[in-house]
Tab-separated table of C-alpha atoms in Angstrom:
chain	number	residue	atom	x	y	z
A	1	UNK	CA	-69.920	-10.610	-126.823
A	2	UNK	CA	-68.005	-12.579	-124.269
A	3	UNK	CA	-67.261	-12.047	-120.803
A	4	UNK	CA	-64.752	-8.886	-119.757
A	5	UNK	CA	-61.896	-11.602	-118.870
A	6	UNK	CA	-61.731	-12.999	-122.695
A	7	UNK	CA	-61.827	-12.053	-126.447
A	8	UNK	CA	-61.189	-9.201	-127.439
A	9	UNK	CA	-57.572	-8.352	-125.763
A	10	UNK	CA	-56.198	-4.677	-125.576
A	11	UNK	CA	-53.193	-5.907	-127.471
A	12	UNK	CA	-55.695	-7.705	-130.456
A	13	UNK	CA	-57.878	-4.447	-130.547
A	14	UNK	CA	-54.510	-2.472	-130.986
A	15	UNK	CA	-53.073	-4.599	-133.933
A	16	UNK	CA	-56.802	-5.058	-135.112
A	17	UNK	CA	-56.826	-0.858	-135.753
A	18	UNK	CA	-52.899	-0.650	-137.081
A	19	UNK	CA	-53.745	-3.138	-139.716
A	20	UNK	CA	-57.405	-2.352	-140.484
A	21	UNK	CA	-58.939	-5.336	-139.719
A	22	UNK	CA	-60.876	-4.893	-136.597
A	23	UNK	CA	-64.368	-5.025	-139.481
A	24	UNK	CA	-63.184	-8.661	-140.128
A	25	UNK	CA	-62.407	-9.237	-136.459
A	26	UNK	CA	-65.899	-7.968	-135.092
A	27	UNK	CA	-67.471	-10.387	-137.861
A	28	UNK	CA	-65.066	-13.572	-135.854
A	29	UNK	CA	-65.682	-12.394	-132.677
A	30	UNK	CA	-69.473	-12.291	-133.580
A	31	UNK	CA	-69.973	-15.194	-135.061
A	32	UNK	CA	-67.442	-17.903	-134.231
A	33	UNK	CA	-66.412	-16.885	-130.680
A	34	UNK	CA	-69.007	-18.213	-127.895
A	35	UNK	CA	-69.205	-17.963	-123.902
A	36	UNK	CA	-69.892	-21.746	-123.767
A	37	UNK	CA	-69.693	-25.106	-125.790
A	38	UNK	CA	-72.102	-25.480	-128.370
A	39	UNK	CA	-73.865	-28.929	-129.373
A	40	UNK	CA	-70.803	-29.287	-132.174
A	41	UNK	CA	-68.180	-28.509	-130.138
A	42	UNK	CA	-69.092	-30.977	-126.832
A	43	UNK	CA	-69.189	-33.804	-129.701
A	44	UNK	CA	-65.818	-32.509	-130.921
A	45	UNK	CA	-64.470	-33.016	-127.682
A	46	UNK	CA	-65.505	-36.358	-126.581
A	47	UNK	CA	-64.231	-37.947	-129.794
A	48	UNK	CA	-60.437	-36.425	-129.362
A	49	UNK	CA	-57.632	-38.093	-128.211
A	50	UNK	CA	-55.433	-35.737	-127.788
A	51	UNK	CA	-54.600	-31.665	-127.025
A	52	UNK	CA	-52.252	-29.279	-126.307
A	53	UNK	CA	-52.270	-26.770	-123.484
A	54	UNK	CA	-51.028	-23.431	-122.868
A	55	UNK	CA	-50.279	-22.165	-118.928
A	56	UNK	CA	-48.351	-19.432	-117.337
A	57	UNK	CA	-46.932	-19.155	-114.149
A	58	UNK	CA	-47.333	-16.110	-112.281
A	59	UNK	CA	-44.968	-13.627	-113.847
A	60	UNK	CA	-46.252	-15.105	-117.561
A	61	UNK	CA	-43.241	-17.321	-117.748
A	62	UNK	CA	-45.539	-19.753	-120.504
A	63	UNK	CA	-45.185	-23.616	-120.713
A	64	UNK	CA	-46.763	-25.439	-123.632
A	65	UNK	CA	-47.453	-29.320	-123.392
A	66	UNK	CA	-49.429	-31.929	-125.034
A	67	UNK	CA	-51.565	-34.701	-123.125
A	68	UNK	CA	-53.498	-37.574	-125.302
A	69	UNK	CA	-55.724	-40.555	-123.870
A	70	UNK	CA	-58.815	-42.333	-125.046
A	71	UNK	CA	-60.875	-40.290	-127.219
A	72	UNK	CA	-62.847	-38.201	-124.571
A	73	UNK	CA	-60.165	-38.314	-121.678
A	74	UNK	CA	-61.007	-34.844	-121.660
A	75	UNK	CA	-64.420	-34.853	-120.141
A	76	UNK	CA	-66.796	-32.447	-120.779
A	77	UNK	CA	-68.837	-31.837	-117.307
A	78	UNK	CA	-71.137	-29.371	-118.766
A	79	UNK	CA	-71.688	-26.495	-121.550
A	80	UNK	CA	-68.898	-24.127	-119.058
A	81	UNK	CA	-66.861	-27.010	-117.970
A	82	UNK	CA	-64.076	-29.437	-118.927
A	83	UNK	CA	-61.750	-31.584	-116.738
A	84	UNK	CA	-58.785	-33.832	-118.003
A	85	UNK	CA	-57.135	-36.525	-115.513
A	86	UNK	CA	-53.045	-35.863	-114.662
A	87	UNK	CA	-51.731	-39.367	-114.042
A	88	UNK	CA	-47.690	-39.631	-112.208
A	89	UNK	CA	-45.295	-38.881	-114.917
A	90	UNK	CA	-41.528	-36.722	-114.045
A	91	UNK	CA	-42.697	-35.400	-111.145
A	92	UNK	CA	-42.007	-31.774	-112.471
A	93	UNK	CA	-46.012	-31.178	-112.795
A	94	UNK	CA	-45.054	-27.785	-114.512
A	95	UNK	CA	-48.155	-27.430	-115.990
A	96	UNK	CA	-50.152	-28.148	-112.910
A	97	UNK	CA	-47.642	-26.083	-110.963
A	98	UNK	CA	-48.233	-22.917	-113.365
A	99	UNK	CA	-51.735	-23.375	-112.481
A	100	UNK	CA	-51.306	-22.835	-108.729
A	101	UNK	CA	-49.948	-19.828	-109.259
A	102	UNK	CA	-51.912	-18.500	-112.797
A	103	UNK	CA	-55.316	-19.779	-113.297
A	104	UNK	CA	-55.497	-19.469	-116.792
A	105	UNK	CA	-55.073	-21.527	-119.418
A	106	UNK	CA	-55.624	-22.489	-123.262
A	107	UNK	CA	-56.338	-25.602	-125.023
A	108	UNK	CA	-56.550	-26.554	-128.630
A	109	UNK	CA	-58.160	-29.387	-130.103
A	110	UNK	CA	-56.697	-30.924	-133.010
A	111	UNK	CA	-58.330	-33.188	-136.022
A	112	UNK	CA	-56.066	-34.159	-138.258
A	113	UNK	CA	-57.150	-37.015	-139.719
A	114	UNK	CA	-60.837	-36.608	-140.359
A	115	UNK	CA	-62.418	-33.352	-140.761
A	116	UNK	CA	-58.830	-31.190	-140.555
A	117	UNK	CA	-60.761	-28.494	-138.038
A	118	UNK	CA	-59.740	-27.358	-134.659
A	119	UNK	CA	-61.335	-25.866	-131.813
A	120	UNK	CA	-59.906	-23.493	-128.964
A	121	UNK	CA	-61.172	-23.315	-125.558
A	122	UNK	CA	-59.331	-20.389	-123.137
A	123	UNK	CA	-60.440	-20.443	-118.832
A	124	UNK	CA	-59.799	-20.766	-115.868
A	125	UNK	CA	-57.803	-23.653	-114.045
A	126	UNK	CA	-58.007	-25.084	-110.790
A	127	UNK	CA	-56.841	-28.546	-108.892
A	128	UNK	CA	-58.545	-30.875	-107.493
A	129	UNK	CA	-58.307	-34.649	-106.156
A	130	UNK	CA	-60.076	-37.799	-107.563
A	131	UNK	CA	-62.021	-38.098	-105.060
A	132	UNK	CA	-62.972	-34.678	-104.845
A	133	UNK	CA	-64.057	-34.564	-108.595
A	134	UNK	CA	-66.227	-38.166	-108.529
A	135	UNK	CA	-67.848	-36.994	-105.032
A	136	UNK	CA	-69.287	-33.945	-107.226
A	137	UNK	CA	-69.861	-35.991	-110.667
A	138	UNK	CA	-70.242	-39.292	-109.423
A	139	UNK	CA	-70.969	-40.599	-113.097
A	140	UNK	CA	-67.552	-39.793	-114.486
A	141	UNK	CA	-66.092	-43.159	-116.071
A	142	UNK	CA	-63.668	-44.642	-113.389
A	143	UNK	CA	-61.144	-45.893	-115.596
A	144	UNK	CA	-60.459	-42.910	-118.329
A	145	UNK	CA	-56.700	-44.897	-119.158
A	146	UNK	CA	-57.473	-48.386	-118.562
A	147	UNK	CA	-54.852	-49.177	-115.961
A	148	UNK	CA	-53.561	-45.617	-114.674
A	149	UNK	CA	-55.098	-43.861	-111.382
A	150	UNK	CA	-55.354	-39.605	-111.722
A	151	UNK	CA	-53.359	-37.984	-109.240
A	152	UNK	CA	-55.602	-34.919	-109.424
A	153	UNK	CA	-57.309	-33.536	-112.062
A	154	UNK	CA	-57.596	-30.383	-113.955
A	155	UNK	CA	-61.165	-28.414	-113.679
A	156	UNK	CA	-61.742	-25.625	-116.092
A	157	UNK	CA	-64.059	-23.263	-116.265
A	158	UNK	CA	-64.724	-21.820	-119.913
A	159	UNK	CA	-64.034	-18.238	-120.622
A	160	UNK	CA	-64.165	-18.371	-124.390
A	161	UNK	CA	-64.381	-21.376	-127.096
A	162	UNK	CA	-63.880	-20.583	-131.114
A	163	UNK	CA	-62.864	-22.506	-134.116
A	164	UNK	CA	-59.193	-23.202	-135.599
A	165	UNK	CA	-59.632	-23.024	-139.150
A	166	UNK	CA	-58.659	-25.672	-141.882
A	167	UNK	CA	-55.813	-24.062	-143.625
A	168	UNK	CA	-52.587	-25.684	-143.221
A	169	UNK	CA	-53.939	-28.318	-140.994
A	170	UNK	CA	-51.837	-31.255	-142.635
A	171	UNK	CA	-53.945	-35.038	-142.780
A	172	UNK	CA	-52.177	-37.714	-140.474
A	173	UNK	CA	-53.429	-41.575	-140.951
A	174	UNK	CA	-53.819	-43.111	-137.463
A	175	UNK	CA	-51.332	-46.361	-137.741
A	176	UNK	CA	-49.681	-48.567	-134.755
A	177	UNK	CA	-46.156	-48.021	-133.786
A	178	UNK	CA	-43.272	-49.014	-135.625
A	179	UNK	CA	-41.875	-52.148	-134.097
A	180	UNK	CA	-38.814	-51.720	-132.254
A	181	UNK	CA	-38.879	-48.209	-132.516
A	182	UNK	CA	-37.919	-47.503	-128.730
A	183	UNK	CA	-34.667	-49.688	-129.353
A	184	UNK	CA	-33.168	-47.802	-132.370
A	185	UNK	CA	-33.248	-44.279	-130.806
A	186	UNK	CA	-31.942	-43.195	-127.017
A	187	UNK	CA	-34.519	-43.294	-124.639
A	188	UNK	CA	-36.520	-40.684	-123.406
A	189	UNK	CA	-34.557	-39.522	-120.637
A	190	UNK	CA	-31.476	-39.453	-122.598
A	191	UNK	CA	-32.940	-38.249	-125.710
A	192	UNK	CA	-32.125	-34.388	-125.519
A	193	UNK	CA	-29.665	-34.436	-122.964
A	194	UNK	CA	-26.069	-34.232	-123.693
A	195	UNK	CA	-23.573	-36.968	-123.073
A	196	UNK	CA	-21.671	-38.053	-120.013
A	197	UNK	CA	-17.997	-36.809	-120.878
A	198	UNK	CA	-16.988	-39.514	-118.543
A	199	UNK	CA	-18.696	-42.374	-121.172
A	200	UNK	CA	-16.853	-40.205	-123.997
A	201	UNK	CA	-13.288	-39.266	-122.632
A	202	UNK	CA	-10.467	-40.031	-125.113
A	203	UNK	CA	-8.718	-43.547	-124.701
A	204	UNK	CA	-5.087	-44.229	-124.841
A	205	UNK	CA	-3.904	-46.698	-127.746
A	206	UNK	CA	-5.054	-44.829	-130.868
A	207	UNK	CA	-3.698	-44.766	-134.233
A	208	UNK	CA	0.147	-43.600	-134.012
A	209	UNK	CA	0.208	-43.485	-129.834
A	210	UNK	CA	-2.117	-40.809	-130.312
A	211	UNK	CA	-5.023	-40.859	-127.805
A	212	UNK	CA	-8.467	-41.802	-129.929
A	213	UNK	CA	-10.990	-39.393	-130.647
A	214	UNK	CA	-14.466	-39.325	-128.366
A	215	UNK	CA	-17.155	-41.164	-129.234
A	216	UNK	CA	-20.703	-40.933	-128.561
A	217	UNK	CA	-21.820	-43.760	-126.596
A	218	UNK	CA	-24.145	-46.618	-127.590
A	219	UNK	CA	-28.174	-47.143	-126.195
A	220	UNK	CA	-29.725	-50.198	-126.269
């Protein structure tokens, strides 16, 4: 079984006993859910190029993101350690930020375009600098994205690691970019956000005298 801070939660052994499966969840918990990485799942690791992650500040106020590099950007230091570089982005740093206050965190690990598995791996977070991490594991490659410098990086300490099963896992097909992609939608700042009333007011001159209708303004 794994350590007191991980699987099984109150709440799962609650819902495990109103539903009756806590016979099928003893067999998971047995057999799929481990203390540490296995042989399979440090290979799993260093061949993905992407993941999401879960964090929580400290009143459990949850933030999910996404981070993708070169396959293995998430380094695995050892069978009860991972790290993953944070490189300057919005300056928000929400998921770092939850981390200073909430250590814990979740990642999955995603395949979806060769053996359609995943694998989850729930710890414990902490900050540290560049030069703090390469002092202690001097033999970490220097140039994880090949032109970006980490501001800090994430060092996690494993709790718990177990399998995402198949089902439903759809099958993507690696392929390059569309060309011109980034000019035919807004960009990324403006993609969600709503538009400046004073790029949309209504104009004088319209149809009849009547002032024209707002329109929503044009990206390049």
């Amino acid at each position: 079984m794994t350590r007191h801070d991980a699987t099984p939660s109150r709440g799962e052994r609650l819902l495990q006993t109103h539903l009756g499966t806590s016979e099928r969840a003893d067999s998971f918990y047995d057999r799929q859910v481990h203390p540490h990485l296995t042989v399979a799942m440090r290979e799993f690791i260093q061949r993905q190029s992407m993941v999401f992650l879960s964090t929580a500040d400290a009143c459990g106020h949850c933030d999910a993101t996404f981070r993708a590099g070169p396959p293995g950007f998430v380094t695995v230091l050892d069978d009860w350690t991972l790290a993953y570089p944070e490189y300057r982005g919005n300056g928000v740093l929400a998921s770092a930020g939850n981390i200073t206050d909430n250590p814990h965190i979740g990642l999955l690990f995603m395949d979806f375009t060769r053996d359609h598995i995943g694998l989850h791996v729930n710890g414990s977070a902490q900050l540290v600098s560049d030069q703090e991490l390469r002092t202690a594991r001097p033999w970490i490659p220097a140039d994880t994205a090949p032109g970006r410098h980490p501001v800090l990086w994430t060092l996690i300490s494993l709790h718990e690691a177990y399998v995402h099963c198949s089902k439903h896992i759809p099958h993507l097909e690696p392929a390059p970019r569309p060309l011109g992609l980034a000019r035919t939608r807004p960009k990324d700042a403006d993609y969600f956000t709503e538009p400046d009333p004073a790029s949309v007011a209504p104009t004088p001159g319209g149809r009849n005298g009547h002032p024209q209708a707002p329109t929503s303004p044009t990206r390049g």
